Every structure is written in C-alpha cells, then in structure tokens.
XYZ file of N, CA and C in Angstrom:
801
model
N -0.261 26.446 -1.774
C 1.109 26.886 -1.525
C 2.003 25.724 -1.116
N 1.774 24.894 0.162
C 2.753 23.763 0.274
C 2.674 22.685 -1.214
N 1.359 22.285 -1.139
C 1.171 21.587 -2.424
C 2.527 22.055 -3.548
N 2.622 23.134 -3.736
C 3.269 23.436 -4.968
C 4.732 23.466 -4.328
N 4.996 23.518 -3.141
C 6.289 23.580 -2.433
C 6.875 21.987 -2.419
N 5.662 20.686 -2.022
C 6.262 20.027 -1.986
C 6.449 19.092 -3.303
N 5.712 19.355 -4.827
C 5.865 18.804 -5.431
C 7.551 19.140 -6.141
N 7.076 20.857 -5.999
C 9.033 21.244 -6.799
C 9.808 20.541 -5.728
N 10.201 20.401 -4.455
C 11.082 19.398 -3.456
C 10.933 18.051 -4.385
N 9.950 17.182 -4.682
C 9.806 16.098 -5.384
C 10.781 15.866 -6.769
N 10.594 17.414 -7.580
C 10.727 16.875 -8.507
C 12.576 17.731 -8.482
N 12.799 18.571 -8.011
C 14.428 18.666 -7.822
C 15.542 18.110 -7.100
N 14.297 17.018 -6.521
C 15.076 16.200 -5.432
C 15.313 14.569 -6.182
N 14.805 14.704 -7.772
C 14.302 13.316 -8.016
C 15.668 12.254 -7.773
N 16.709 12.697 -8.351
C 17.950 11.947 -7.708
C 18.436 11.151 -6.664
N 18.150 12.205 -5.864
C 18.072 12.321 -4.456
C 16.799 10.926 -3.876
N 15.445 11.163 -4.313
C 14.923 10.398 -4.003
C 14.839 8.711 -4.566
N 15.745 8.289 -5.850
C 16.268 7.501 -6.281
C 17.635 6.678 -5.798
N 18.471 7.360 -5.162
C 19.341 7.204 -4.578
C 18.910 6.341 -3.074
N 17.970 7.052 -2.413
C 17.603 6.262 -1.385
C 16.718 4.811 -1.301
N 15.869 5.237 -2.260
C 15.054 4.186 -2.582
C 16.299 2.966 -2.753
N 17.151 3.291 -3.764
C 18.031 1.864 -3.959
C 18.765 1.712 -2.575
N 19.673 2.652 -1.809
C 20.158 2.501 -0.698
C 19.306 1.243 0.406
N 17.793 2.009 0.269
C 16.426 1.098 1.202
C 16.491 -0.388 0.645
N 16.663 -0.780 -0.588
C 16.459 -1.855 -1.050
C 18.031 -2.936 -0.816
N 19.247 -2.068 -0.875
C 20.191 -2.569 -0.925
C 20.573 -3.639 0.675
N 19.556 -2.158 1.871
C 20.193 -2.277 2.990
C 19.004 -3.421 3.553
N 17.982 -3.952 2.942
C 17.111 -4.919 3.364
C 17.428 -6.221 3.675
N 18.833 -6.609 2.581
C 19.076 -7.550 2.283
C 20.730 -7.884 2.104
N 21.024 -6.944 2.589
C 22.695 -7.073 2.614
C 23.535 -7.598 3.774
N 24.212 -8.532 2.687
C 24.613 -9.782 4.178
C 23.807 -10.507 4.178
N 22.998 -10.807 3.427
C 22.311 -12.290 3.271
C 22.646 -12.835 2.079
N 23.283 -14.090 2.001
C 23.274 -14.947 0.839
C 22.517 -15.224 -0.071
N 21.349 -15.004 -0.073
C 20.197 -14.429 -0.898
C 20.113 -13.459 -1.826
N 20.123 -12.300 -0.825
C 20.003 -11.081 -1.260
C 18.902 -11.208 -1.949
N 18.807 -10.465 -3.016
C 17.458 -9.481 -4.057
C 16.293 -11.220 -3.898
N 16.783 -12.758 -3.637
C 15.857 -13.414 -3.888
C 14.922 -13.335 -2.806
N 15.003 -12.313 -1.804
C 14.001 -12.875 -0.648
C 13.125 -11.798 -0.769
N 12.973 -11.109 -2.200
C 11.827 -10.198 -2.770
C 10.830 -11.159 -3.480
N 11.554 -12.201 -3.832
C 10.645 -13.098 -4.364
C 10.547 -14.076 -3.459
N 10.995 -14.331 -2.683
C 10.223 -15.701 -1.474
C 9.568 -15.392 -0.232
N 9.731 -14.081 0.654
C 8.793 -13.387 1.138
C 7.120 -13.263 0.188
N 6.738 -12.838 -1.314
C 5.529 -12.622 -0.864
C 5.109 -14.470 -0.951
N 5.858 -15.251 -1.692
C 5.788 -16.606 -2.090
C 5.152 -17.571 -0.675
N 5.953 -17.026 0.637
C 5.902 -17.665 1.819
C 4.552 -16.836 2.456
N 4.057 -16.117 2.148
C 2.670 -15.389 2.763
C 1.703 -15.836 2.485
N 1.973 -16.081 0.613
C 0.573 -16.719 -0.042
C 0.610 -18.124 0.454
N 1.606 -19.362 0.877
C 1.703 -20.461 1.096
C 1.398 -20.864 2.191
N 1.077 -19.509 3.286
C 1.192 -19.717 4.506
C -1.004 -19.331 4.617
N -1.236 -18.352 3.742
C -2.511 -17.964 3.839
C -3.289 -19.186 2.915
N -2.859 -19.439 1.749
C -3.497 -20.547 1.192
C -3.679 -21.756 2.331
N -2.307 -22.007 3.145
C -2.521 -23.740 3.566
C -3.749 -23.433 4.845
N -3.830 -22.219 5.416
C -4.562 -21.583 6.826
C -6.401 -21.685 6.003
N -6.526 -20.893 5.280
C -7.703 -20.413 4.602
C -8.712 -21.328 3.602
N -7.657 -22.164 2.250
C -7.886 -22.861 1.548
C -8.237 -23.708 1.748
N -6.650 -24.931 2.357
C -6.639 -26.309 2.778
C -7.183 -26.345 4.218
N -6.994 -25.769 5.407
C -7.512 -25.701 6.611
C -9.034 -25.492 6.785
N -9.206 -23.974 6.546
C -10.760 -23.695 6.506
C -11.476 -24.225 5.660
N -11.245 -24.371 4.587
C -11.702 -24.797 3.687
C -12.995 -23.640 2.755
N -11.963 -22.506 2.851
C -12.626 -21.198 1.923
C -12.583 -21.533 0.752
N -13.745 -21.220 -0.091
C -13.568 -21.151 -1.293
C -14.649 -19.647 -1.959
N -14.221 -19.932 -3.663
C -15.192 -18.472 -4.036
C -15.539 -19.169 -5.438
N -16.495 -18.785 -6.005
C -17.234 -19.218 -7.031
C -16.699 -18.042 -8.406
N -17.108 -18.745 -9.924
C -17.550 -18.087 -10.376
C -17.840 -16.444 -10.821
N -18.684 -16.068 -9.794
C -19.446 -14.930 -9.679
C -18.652 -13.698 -9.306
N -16.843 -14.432 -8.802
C -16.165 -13.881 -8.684
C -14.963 -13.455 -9.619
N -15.072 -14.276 -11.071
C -13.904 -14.187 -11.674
C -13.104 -15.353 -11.633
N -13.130 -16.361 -10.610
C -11.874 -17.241 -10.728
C -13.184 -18.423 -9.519
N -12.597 -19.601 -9.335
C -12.807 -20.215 -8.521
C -11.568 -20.653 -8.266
N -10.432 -20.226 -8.080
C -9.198 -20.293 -7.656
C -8.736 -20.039 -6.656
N -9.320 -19.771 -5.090
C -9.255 -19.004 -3.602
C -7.865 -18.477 -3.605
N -6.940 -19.295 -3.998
C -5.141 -19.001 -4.008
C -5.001 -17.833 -4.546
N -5.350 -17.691 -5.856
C -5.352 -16.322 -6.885
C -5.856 -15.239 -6.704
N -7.166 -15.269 -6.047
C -8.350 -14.846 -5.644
C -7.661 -13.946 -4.357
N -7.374 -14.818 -3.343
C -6.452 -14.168 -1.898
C -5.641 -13.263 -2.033
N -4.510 -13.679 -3.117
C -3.023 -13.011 -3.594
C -3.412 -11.948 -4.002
N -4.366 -11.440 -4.993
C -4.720 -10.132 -5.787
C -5.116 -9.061 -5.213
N -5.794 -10.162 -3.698
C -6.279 -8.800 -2.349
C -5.114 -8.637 -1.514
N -4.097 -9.398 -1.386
C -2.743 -9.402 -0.475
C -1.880 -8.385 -0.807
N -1.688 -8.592 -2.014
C -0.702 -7.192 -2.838
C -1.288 -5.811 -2.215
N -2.288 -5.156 -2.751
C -1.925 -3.843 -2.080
C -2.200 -3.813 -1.151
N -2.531 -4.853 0.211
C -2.544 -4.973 1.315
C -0.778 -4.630 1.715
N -0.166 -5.883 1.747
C 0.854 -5.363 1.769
C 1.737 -3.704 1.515
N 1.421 -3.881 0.047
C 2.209 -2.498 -0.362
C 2.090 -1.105 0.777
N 0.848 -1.331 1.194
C 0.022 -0.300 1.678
C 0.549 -0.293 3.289
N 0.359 -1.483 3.627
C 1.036 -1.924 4.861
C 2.691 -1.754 5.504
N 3.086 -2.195 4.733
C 4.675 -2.339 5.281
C 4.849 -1.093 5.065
N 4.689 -0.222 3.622
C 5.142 1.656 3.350
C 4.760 1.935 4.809
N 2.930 2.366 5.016
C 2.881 3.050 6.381
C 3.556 2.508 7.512
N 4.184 1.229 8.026
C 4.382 1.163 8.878
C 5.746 1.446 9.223
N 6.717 1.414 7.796
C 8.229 1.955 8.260
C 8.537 3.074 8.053
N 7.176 4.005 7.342
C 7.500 5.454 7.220
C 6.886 6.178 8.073
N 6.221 5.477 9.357
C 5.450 5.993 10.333
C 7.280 6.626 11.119
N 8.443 5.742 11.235
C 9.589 6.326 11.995
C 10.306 6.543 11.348
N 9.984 7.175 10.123
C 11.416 7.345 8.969
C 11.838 8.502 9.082
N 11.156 9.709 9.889
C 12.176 10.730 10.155
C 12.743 10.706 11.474
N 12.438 9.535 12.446
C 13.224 9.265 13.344
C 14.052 8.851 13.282
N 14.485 8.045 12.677
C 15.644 6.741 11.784
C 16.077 7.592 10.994
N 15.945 8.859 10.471
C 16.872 9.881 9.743
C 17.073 10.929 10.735
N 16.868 10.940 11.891
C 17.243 12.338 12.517
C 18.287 13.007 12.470
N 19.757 12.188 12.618
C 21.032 12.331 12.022
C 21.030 13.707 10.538
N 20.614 13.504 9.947
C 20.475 13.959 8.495
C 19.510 15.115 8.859
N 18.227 15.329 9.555
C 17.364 16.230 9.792
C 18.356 17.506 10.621
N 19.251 16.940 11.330
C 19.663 17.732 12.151
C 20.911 18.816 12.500
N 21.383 17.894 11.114
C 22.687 18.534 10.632
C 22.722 19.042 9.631
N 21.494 19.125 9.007
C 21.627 19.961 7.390
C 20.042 20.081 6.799
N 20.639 21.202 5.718
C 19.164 21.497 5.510
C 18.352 20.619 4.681
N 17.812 19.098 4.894
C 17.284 18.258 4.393
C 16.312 18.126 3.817
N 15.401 18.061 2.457
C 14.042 17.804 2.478
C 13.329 16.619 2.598
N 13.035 16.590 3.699
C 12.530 15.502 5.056
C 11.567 14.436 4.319
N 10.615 15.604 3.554
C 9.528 14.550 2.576
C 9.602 14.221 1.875
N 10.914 13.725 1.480
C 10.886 12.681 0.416
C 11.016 11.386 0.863
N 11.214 11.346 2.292
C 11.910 10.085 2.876
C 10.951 9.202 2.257
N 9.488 9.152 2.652
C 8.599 8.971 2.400
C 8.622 8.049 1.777
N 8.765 9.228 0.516
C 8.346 8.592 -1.152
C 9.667 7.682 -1.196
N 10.589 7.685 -0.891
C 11.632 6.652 -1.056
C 11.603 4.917 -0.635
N 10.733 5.185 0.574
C 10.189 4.019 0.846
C 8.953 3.604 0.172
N 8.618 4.071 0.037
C 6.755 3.698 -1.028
C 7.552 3.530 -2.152
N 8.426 3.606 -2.977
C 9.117 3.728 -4.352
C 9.644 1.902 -4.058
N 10.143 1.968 -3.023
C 10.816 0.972 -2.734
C 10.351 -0.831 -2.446
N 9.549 0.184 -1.941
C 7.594 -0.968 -1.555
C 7.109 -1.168 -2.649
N 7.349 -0.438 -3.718
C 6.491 0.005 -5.169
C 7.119 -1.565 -5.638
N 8.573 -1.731 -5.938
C 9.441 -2.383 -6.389
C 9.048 -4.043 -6.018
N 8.986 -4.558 -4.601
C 8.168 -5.349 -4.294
C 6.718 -6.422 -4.691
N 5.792 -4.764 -5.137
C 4.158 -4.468 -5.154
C 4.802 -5.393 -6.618
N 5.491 -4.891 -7.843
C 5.941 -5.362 -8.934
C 6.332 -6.736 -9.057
N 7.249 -7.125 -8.169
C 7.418 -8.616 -8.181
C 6.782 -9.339 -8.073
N 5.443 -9.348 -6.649
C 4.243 -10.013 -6.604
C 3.297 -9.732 -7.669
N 3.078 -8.826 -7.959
C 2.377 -8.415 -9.581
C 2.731 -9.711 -10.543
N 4.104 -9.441 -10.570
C 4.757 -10.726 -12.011
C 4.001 -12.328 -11.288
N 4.225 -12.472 -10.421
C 4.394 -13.939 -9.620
C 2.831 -13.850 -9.731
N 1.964 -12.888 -9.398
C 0.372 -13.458 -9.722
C 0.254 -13.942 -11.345
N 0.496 -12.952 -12.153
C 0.100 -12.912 -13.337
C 1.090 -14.641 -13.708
N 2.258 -14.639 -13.226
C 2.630 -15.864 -13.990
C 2.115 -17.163 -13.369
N 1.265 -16.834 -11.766
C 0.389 -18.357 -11.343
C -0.983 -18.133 -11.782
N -1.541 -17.029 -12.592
C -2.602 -17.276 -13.676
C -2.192 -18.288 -14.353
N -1.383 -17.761 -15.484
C -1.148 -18.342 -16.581
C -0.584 -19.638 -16.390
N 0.235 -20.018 -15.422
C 0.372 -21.638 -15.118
C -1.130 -22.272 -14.634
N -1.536 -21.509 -14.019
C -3.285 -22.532 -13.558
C -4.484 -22.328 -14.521
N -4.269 -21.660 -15.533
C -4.912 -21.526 -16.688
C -6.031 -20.610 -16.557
N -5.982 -19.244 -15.149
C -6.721 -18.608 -15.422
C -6.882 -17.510 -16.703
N -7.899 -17.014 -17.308
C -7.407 -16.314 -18.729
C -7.336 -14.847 -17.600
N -5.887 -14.122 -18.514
C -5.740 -12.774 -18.084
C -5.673 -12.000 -19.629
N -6.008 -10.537 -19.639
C -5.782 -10.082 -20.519
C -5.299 -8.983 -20.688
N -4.761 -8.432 -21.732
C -3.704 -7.461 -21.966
C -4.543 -6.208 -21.081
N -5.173 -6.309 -21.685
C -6.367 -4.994 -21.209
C -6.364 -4.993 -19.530
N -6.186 -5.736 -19.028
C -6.358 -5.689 -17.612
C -5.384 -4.905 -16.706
N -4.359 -4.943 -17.541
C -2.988 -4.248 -16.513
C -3.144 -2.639 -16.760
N -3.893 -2.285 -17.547
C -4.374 -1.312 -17.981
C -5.448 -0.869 -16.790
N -6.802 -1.756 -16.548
C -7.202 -1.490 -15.325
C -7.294 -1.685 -14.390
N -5.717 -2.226 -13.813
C -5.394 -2.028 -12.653
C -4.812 -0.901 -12.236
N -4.254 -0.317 -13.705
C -3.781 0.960 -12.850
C -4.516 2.130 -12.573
N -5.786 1.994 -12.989
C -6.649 2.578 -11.940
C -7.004 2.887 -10.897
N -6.721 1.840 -10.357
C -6.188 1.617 -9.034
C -5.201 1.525 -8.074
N -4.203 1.457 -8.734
C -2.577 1.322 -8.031
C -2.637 3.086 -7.934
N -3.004 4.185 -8.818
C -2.859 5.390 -8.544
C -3.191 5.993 -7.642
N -4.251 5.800 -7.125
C -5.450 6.232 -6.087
C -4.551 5.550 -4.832
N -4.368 4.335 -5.075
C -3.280 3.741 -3.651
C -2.130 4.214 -3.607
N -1.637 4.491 -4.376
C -0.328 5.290 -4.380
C -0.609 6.534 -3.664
N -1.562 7.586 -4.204
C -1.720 8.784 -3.703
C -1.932 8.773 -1.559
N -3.411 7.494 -1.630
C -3.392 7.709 -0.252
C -2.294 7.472 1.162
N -1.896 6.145 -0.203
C -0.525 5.956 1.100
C 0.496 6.679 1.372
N 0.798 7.562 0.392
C 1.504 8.163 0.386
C 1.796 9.617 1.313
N 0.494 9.784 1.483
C -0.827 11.043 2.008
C -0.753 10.523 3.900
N -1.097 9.260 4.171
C -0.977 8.688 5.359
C 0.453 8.740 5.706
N 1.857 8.110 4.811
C 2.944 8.245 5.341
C 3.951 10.077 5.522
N 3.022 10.624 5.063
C 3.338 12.018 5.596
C 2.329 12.041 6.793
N 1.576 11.833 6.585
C 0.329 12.526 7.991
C 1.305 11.468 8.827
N 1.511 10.476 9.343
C 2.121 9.367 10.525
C 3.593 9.741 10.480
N 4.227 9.905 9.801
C 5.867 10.458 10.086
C 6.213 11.864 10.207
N 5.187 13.037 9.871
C 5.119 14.062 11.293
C 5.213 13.942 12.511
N 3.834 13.563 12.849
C 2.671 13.249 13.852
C 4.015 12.660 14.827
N 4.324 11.275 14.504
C 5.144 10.758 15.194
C 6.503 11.156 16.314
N 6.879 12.270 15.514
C 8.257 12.857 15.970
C 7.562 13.813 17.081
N 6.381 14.183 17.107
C 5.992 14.614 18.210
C 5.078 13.720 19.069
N 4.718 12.784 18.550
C 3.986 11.652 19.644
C 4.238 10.495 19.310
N 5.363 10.034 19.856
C 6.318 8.853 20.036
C 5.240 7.523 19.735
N 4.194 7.500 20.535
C 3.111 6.749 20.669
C 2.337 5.944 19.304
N 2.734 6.912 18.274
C 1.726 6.603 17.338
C 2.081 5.847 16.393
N 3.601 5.228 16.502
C 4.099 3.402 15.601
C 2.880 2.434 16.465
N 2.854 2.704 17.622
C 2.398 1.354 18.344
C 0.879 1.702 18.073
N 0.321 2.915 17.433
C -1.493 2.914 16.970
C -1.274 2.447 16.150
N -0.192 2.531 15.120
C -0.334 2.934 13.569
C -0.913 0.765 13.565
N 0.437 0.067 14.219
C -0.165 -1.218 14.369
C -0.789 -1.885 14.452
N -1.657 -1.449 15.889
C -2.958 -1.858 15.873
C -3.902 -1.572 15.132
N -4.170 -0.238 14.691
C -4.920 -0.130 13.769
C -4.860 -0.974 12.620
N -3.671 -0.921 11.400
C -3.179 -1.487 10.646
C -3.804 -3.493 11.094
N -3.561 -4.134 12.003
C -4.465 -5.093 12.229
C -5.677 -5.083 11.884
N -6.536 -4.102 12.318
C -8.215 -3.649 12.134
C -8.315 -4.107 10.970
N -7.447 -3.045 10.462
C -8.406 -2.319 8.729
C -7.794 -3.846 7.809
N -6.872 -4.378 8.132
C -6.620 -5.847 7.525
C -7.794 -6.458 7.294
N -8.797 -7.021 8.341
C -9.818 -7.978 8.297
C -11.244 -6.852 8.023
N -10.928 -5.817 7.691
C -11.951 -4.751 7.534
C -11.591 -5.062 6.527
N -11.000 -5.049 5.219
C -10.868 -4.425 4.119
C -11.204 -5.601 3.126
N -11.779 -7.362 3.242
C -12.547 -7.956 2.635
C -11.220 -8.658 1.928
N -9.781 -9.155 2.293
C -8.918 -9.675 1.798
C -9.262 -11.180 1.857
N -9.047 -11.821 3.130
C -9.393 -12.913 2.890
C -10.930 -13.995 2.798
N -11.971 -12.738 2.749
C -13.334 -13.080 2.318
C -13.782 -12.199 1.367
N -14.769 -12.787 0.649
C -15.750 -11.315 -0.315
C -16.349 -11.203 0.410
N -16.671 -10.001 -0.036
C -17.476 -8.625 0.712
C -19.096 -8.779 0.808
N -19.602 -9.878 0.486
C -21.065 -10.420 0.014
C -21.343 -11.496 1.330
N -20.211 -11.687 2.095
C -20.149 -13.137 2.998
C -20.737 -11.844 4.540
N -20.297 -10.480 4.080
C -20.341 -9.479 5.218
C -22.274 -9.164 5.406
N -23.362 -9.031 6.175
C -24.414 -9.283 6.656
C -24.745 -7.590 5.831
N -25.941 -8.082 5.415
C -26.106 -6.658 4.609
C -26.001 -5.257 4.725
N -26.795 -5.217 6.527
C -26.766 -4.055 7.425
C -25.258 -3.615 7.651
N -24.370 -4.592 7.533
C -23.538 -3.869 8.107
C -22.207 -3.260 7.002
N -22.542 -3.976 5.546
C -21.753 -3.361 4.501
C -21.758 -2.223 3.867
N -22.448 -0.977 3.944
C -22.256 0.717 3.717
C -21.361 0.572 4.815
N -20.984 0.324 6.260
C -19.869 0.650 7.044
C -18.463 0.623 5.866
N -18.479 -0.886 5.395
C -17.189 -0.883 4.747
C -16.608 -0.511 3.403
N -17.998 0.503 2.764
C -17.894 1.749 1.672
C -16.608 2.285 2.329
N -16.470 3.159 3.992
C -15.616 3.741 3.946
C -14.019 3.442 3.720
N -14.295 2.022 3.712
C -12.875 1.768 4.118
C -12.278 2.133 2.210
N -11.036 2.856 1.977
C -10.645 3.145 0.583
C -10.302 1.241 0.040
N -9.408 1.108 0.983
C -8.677 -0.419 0.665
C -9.703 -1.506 0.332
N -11.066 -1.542 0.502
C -11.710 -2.311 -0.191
C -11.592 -2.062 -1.682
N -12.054 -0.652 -2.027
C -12.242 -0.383 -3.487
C -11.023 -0.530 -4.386
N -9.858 -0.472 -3.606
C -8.801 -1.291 -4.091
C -8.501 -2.401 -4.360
N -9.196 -2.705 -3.331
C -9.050 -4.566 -3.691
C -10.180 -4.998 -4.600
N -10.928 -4.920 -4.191
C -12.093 -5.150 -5.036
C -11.706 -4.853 -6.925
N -11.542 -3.376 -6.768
C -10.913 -3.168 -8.359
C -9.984 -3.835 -8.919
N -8.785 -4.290 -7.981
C -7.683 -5.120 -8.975
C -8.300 -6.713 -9.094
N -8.928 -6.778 -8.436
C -9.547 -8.677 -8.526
C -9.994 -8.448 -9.597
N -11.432 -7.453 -10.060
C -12.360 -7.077 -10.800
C -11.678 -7.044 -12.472
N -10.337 -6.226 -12.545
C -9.879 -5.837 -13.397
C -9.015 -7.157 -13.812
N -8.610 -7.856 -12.939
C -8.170 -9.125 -13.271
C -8.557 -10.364 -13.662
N -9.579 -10.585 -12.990
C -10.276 -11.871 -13.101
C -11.844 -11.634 -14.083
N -12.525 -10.302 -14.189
C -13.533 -10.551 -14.361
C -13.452 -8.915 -15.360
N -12.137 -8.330 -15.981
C -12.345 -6.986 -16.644
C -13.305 -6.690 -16.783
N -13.892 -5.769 -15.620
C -13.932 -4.581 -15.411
C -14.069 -4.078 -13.974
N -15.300 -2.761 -13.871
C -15.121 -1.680 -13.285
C -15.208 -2.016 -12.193
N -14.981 -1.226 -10.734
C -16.517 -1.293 -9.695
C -17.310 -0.101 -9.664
N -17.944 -0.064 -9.278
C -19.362 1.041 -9.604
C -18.810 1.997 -9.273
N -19.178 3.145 -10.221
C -18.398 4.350 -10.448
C -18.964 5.076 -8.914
N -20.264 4.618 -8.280
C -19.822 5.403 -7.174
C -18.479 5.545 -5.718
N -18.302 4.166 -6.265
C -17.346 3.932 -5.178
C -15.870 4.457 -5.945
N -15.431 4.277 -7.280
C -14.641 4.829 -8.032
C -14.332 6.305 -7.365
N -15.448 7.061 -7.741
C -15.333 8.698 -7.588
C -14.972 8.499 -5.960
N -15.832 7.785 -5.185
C -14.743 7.759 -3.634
C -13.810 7.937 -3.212
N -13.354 6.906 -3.963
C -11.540 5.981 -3.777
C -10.864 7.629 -4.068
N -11.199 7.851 -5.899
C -10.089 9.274 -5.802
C -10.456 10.407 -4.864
N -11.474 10.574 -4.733
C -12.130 11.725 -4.207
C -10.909 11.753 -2.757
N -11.058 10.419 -1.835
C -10.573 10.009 -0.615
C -9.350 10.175 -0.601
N -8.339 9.379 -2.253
C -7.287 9.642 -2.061
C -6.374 11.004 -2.429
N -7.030 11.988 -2.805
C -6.932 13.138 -3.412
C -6.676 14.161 -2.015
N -7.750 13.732 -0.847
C -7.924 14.538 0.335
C -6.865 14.224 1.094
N -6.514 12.620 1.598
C -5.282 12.478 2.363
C -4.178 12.903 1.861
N -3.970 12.830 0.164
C -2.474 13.238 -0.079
C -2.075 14.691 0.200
N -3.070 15.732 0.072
C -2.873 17.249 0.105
C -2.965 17.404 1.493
N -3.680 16.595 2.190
C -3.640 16.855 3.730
C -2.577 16.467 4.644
N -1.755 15.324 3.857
C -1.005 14.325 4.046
C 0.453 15.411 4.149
N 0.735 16.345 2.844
C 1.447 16.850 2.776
C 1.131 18.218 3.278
N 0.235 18.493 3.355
C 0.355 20.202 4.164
C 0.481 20.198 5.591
N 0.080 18.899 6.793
C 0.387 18.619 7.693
C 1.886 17.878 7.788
N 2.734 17.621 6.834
C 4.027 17.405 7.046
C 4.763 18.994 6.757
N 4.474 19.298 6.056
C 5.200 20.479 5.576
C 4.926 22.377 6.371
N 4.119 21.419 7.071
C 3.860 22.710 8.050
C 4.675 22.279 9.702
N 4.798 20.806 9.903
C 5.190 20.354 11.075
C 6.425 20.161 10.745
N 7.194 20.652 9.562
C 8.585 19.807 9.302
C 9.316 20.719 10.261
N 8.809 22.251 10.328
C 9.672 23.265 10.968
C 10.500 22.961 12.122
N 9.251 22.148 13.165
C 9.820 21.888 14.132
C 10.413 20.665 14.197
N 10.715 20.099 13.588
C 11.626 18.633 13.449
C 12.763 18.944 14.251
N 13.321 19.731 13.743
C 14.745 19.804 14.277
C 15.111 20.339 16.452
N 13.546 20.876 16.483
C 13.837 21.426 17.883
C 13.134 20.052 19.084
N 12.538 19.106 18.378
C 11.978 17.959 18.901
C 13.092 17.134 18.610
N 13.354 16.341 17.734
C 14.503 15.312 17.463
C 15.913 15.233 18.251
C-alpha cells in the first residue's frame, strides 16, 4: 500500500522533483565565480589529496590481480559511490528540517525531498564517472564499451539503498534531533569498512564474512571489477547487494510514509 502510494507521489510529482534537484544544484554554487566548475574540482581535489596521502606517502600499491596496477584509478572507482552514497545520506538525513517552512504550510509531498538530492548527487556521481573514464584513457588503462553496461549493475542497487536509508534518516530525525550527529559517525565507520582505500584480500581471513555484510563493498568491488577487469562478483554476493537493497528501499519508504503524518505536529 505505501509502496504504491509513494511511487504514484514520485511519478506525479516528477516536475516537481526536477525543479528542486536543479534549484539544489543551482544553490551549491551561487555566488561563486566558479560556479558549475567546482563539480569538477571538488572530486579532482579528493583524488589528489588521497593519491598524494596513500600512493606517494604510504606508498600503497595493487597488482595486476586487480585489473589495473594504477592505485590512483584503482582508489577513484571505490571513491565515487563512496561519495555519492555519502554526501546524499548525510544532507538528506535534515532535509525535512531545512524544508519545514514548506512541510508546514501546505500540503507537501515530503518524500521527494529525498530523491531530489540523490538526483542531484546523481549529477556529480556523473562527472566523476567522465573524469575516471577520461584518466583511463589518458594513462592507457584499456576500458570497454561493455563495461558501462556493467556498472550499472551496480549504480541500481546503490541507488535503491541510498535512497531507502535517506527516507529511513530524514524521518527518524525530525523526531530525534540526535541522529545527523550518528548518521556521521557512523558514516566514518562504514568508510574504512567498506575496502576503498585497500583490497579486501589485505583484510585477515577470519575476519572477512564480517565485511559480506557491508552492501558498499559489493559496490565497490563490482564497479572496479566491471571496469578494470569486466566482469562479475560472485553471484552470491550479487543476489545480496539486491536482495539488501530491495529491503531498505521498501522499508526506507514505509517508515517515512507512515512517520510523515506527524511531521507537521513535531516541526
């Protein structure tokens, strides 16, 4: 029943949720002399900042066995839906606080805020997308047509869960103020949990079924996989990822859409 409530909101609202998304993107960067370029020098300054820390400092590297011996390329491919995944939950953890105005004066549909920001994050996820694929092809890693194909194997399943989390955390929130400052710390954790700036083989044997659970490995893992080395990861962890992201999104949205009621008598 909500399921089907909140997809028709989705899809009669699609305007509506287009409209904001550009509003989100407009208001990131307005009043800076820049503008739209600091979509492209933000992720530019992350990878430059993790390469000179990891690469040139530590002196990480990855073989072969991985698809690339490129650590730079290698890092970036796990950074992307780190990010994407990251910044969405963390500004849609207060996005119906930062809309209360609008919640409170009219009859709003609250859950799209959401998707306006993940749409918006989406836009981003795209630019760093281009900027990997074009520091392949300048460093002469081979990419192939076929690959963007299976990445989106994976961008779907991440799409669904984050999406699923930024409803479950921008309920939750408006009744427990508290939970930007978990969403953070946590969000730290699952960073160095999720095998970005090491492979997952460097982790001690006993203790890697722990990090089956984490979804964001099989994400990462799959777009490296699909990039550097086309193909799969083992269909058991596959059926996971959707299985996992299938549960947060319906849970994601029946716990927003059951808590939206009281928005207005909390706010």
């Amino acid at each position: 029943m909500y399921l089907r409530t909140t997809l028709k909101s989705i899809f009669n609202h699609k305007y509506l949720i287009k409209n904001f998304m550009v509003k989100d993107l407009k208001n990131r960067y307005q009043g800076s002399m820049m503008g739209f370029l600091w979509s492209i020098i933000h992720p530019l300054t992350t990878l430059a900042v993790y390469s000179l820390v990891f690469s040139w400092m530590l002196k990480m590297r990855v073989g072969m066995e991985l698809g690339t011996n490129n650590f730079t390329l290698w890092m970036f491919a796990g950074l992307l839906p780190w990010i994407f995944f990251s910044e969405t939950l963390s500004r849609a953890t207060s996005v119906v606080l930062d809309n209360s105005n609008l919640i409170k004066k009219t009859v709003f549909p609250s859950e799209i805020l959401p998707i306006s920001l993940l749409l918006s994050n989406a836009v981003n996820f795209l630019i760093g997308f281009l900027i990997l694929i074009g520091g392949m092809f300048l460093l002469g890693q081979p990419v192939s047509a076929l690959s963007f194909l299976y990445v989106l194997v994976y961008i779907f399943p991440l799409v669904l869960f984050t999406l699923g989390f930024c409803w479950l955390c921008a309920s939750l929130n408006v009744f427990f103020r508290d939970l930007g400052q978990i969403v953070s710390v946590v969000l730290n954790i699952v960073f160095y949990a999720s095998a970005i700036i090491y492979p997952i083989h460097v982790v001690p044997q006993k203790f890697q079924g722990w990090f089956f659970w984490n979804p964001l490995i099989h994400v990462v893992q799959g777009i490296r996989d699909a990039l550097f080395k086309l193909q799969f990861i083992k269909d058991g962890e596959l059926i996971y990822l959707y299985t996992f992201s299938i549960i947060v999104f319906c849970l994601g949205q029946y716990i927003f859409q059951k808590s939206k009621k009281g928005f207005v008598d909390v706010l």
